[in-house]
Coordinates of C-alpha atoms and ligand atoms in Angstrom, one line a residue:
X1 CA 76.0 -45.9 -32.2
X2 CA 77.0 -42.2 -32.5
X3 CA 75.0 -39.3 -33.6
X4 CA 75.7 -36.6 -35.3
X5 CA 74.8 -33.3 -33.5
X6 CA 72.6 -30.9 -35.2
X7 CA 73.5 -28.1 -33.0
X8 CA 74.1 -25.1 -35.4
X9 CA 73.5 -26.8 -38.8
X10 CA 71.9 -24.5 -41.0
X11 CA 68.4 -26.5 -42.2
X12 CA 66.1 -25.8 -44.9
X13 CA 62.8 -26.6 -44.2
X14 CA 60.0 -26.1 -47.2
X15 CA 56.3 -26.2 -46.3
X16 CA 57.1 -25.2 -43.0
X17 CA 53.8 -23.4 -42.5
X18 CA 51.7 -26.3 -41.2
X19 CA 52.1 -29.9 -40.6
X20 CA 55.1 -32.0 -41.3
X21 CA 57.5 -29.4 -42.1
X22 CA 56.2 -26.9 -39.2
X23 CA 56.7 -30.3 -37.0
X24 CA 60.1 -30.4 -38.8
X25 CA 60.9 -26.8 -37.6
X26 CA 60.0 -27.7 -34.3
X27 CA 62.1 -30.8 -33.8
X28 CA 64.9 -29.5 -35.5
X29 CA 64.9 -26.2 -33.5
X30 CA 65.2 -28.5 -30.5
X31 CA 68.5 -29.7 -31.5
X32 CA 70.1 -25.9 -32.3
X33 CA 69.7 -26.0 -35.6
X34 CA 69.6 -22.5 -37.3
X35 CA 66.6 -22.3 -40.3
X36 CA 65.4 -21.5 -42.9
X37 CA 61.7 -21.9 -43.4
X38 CA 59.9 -21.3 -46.2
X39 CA 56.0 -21.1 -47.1
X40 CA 53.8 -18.4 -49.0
X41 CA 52.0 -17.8 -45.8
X42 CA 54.3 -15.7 -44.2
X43 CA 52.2 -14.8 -40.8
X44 CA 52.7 -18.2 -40.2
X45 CA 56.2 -18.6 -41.1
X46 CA 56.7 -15.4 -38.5
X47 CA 54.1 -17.0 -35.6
X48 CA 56.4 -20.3 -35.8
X49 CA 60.0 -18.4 -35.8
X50 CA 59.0 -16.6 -32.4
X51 CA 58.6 -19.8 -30.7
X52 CA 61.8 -21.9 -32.1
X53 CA 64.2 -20.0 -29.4
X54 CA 66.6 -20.6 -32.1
X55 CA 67.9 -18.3 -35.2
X56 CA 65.8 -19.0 -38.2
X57 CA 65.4 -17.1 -41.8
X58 CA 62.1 -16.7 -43.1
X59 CA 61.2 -16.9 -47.2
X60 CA 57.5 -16.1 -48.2
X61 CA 58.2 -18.3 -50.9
X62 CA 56.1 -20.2 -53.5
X63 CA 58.2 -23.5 -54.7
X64 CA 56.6 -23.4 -58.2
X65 CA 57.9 -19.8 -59.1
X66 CA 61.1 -21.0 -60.4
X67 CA 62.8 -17.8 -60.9
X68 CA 61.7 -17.1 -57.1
X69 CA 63.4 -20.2 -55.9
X70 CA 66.5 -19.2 -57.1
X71 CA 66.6 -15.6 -55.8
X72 CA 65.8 -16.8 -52.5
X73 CA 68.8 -19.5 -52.0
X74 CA 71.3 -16.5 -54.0
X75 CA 69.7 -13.9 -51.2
X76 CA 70.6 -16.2 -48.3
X77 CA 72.2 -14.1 -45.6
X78 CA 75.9 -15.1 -44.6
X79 CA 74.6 -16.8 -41.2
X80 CA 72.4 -19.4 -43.4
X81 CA 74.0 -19.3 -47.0
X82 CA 76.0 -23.0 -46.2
X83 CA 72.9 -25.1 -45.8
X84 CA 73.5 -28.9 -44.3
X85 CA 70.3 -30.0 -44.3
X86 CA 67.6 -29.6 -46.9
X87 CA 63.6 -30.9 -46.1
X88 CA 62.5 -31.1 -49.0
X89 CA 58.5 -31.4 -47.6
X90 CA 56.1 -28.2 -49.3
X91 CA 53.7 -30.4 -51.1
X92 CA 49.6 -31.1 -51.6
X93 CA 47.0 -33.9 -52.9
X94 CA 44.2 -31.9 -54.6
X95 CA 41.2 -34.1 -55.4
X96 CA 40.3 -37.9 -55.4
X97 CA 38.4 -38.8 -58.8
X98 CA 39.1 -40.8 -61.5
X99 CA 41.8 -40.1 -63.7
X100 CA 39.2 -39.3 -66.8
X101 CA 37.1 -37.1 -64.6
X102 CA 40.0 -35.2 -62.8
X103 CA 40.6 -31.0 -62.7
X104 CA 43.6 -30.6 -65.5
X105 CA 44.3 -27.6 -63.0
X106 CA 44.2 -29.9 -59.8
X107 CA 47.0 -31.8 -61.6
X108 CA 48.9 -28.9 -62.5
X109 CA 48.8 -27.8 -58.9
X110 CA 49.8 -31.1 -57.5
X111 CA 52.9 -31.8 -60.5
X112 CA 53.9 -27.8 -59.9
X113 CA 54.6 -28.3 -56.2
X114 CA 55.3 -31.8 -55.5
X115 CA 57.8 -32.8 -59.0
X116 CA 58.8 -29.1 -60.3
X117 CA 58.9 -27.4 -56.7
X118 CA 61.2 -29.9 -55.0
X119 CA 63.5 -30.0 -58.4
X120 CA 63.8 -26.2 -58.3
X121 CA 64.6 -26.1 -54.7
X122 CA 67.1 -28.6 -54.8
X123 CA 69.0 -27.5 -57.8
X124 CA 69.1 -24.0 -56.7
X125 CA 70.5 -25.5 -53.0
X126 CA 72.8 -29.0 -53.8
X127 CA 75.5 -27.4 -55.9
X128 CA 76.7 -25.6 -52.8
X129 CA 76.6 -29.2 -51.3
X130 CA 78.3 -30.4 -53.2
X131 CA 81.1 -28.0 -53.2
X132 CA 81.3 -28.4 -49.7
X133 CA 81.3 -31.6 -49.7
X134 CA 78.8 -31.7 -46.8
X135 CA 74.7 -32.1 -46.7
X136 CA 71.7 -34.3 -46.6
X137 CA 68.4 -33.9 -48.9
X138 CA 65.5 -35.3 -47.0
X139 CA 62.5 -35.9 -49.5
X140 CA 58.8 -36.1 -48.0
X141 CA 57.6 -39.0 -50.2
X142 CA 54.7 -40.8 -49.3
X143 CA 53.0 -44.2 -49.1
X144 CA 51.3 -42.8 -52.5
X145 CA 54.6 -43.5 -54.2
X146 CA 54.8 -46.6 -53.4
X147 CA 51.1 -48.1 -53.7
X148 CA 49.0 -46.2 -56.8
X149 CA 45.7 -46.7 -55.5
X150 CA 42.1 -45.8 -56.8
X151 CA 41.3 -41.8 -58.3
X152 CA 44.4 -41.0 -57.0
X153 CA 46.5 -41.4 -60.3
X154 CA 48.2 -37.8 -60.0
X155 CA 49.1 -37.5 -56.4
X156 CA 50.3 -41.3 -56.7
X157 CA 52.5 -40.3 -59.5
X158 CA 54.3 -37.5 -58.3
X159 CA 55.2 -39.1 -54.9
X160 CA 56.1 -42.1 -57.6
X161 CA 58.6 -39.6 -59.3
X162 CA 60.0 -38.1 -55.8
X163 CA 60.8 -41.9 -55.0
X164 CA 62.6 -42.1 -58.5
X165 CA 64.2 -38.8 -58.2
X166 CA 65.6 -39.5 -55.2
X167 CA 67.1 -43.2 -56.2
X168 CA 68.8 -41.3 -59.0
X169 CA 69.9 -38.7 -56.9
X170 CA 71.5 -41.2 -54.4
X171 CA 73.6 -42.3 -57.8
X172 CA 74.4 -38.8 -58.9
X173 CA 75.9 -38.3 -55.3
X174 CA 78.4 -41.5 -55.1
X175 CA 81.6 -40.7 -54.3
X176 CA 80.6 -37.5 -52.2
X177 CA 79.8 -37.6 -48.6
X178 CA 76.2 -36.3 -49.3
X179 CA 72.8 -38.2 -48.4
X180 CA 69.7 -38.6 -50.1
X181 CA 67.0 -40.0 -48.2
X182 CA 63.1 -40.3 -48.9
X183 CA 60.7 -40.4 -46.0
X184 CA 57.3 -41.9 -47.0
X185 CA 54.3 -41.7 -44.4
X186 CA 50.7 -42.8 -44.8
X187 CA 48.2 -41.3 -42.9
X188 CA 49.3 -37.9 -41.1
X189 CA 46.5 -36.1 -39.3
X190 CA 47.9 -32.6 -41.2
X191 CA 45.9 -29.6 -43.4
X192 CA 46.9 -32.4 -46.3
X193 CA 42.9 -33.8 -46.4
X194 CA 41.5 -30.0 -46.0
X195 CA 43.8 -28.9 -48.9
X196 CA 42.8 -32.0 -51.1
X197 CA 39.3 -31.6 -50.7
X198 CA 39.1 -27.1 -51.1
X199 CA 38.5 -26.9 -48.0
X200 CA 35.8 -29.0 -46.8
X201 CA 36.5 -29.7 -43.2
X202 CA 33.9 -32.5 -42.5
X203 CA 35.0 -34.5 -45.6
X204 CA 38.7 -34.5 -44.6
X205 CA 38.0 -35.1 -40.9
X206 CA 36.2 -38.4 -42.2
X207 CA 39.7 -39.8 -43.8
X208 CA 40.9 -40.0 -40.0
X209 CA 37.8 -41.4 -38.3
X210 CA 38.0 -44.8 -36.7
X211 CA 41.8 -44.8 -36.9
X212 CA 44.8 -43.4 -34.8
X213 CA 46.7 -41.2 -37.9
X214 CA 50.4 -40.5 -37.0
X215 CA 50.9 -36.9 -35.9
X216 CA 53.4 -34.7 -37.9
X217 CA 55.6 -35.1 -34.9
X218 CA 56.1 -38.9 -35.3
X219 CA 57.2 -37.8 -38.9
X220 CA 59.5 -35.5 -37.9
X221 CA 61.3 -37.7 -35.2
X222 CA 61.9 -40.1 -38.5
X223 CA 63.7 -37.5 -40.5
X224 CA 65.8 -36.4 -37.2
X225 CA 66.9 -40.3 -36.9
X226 CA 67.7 -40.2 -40.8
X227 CA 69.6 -37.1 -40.5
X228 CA 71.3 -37.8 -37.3
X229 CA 72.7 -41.5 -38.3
X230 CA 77.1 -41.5 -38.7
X231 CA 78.3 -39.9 -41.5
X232 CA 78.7 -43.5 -43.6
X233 CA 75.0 -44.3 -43.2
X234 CA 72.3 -43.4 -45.5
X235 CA 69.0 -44.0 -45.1
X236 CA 67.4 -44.5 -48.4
X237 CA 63.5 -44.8 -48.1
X238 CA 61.5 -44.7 -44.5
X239 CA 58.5 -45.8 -44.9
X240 CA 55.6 -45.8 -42.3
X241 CA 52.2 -45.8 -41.7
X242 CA 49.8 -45.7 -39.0
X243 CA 49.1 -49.6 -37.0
X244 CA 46.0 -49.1 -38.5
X245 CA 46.6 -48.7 -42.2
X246 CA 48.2 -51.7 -44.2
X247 CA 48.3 -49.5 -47.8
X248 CA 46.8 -46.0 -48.5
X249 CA 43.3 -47.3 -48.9
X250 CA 42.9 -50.1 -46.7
X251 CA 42.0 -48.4 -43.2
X252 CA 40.9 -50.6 -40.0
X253 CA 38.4 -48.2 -38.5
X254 CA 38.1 -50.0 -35.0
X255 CA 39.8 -49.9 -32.0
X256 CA 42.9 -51.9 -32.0
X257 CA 44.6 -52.7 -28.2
X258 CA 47.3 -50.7 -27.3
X259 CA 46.6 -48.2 -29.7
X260 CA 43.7 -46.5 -29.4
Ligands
NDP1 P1 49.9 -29.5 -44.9 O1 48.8 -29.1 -45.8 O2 49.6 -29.4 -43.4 O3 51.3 -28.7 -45.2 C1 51.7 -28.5 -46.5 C2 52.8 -27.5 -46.5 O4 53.3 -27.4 -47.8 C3 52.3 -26.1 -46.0 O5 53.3 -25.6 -45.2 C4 52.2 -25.3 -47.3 O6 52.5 -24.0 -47.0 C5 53.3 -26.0 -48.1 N1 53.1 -25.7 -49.6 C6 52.1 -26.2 -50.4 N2 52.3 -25.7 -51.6 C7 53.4 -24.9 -51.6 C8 54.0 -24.0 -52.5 N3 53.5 -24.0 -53.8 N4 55.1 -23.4 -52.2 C9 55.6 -23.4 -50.9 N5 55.0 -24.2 -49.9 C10 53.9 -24.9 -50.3 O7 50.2 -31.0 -45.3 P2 51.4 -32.0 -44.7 O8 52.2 -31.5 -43.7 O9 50.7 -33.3 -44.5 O10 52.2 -32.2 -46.1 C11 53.6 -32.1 -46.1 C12 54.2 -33.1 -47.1 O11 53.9 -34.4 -46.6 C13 53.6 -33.0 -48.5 O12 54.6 -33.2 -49.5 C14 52.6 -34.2 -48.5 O13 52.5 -34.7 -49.8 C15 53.4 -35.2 -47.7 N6 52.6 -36.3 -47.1 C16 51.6 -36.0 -46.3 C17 50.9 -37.1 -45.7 C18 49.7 -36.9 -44.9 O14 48.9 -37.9 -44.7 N7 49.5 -35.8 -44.3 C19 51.3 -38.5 -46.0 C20 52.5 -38.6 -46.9 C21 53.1 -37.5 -47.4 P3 51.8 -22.7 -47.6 O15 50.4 -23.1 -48.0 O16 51.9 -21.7 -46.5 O17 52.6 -22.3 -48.8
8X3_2 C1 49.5 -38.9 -48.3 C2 49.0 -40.2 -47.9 O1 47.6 -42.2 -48.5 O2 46.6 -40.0 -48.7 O3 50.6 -38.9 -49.2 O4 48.2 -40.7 -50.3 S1 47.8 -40.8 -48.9

């Protein structure tokens, strides 16, 4: 089967600060892609870029300052304005409680970033696409959108609405050469836990004990194989988990042969 070459496609990468999307950067600067990486925590953003070995544009950008968004993909320098590739990954649980106990501004946080942030991004970016005639959006679902499970309700329903966005998407798109494709891991061994619980480093180590998590890198190697498939394949949904996780909740915390 052939593969397309990513060698100086110009990729977007949000949330590319930590985790999947720095993963992301990583794999994708391996191929000689040129980037753009965006993240509100710039240092980081700049610490990443000087070991890609490849050209990459950096936005200090937050994904739910709308008007922001917008600026940024208008201020694109010539070298990165025609973007292939967009990863559509910046994106955070905050809290697990029951929906009637829940932070109003945890769910604010969570629907800001994960529904609003990716709509922004994408409508400030796929009009070019589509012009072109040329792209793929790549969507960081999750296993969340799939399975609503127990004081999750929020979280759950944004991933829920990024699995619906990009099915209608996919239908906006017919008849153009563009992709749409929602990858949708379990459980990654990222910031993700630290972030959902403010910072309390023992609780979110405990969310990994027991089991082998995937590593962003794993993620990342699915959304190269989506991106790199022949131009008339499209990869709707990926979905994966670790060996040891069956949905979001149920977790075998034992040693399992083979894999750890
Ligand atoms: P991390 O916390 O390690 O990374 C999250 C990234 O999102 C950071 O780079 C962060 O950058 C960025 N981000 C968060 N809010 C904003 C914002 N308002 N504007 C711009 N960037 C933002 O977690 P992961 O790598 O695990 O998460 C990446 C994606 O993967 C998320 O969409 C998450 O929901 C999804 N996911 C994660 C899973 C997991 O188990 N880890 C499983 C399934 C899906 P900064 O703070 O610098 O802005
Ligand atoms: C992150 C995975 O299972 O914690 O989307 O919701 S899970």
């Amino acid at each position: 089967m052939s593969r397309i070459s990513l060698h100086d496609r110009v990729v977007f990468i949000t949330g590319a600060s930590s985790g999947i999307g720095r993963a992301c950067a990583r794999a994708f600067a391996a191929e000689g892609a040129r980037l753009v990486l965006a993240a509100r925590r710039a240092e980081r953003l700049h610490a990443l870029a000087e070991t890609l070995g490849v050209p990459a544009h950096l936005i200090q950008l937050d994904v739910r300052d709308r008007r922001a968004v917008f600026q940024a993909v208008e201020a694109l320098p010539p070298d990165f304005r025609e973007v292939d590739i967009l990863v559509n990954n910046a994106g955070l649980s905050r809290g697990l409680e029951k929906l009637y106990e829940g932070d109003v501004d945890d769910w604010e946080e969570m629907i800001d970033t994960n529904v609003k942030g990716l709509l922004y991004v994408t409508r400030a970016i796929l009009p070019g696409m589509v012009a072109r005639q040329r792209g793929h959006i790549v969507n960081i679902g999750s296993v969340a959108g799939h399975y609503a499970y127990q004081n999750g309700a929020v979280y759950c329903a944004t991933k829920a609405a990024v699995k619906s966005l990009t099915e209608s998407l996919k239908q906006d798109l017919l008849g153009t050469p563009i992709r749409v494709t929602s990858v949708d891991p379990g459980l990654v061994e990222t910031e993700f836990s630290i972030v959902r619980f403010h910072g309390d480093v023992e609780r979110a180590r405990k969310v990994y004990e027991g089991v082998k998590p995937m590593t962003p890198e794993d993620v990342a190697e699915a959304v190269l194989f989506c991106v790199t498939r022949p131009p008339h394949v499209n990869i709707n949904f990926l979905m994966m988990m670790a060996v040891g996780q069956s949905t979001p909740t149920t977790v075998y915390r034992q040693p399992i042969p083979g894999v750890q």
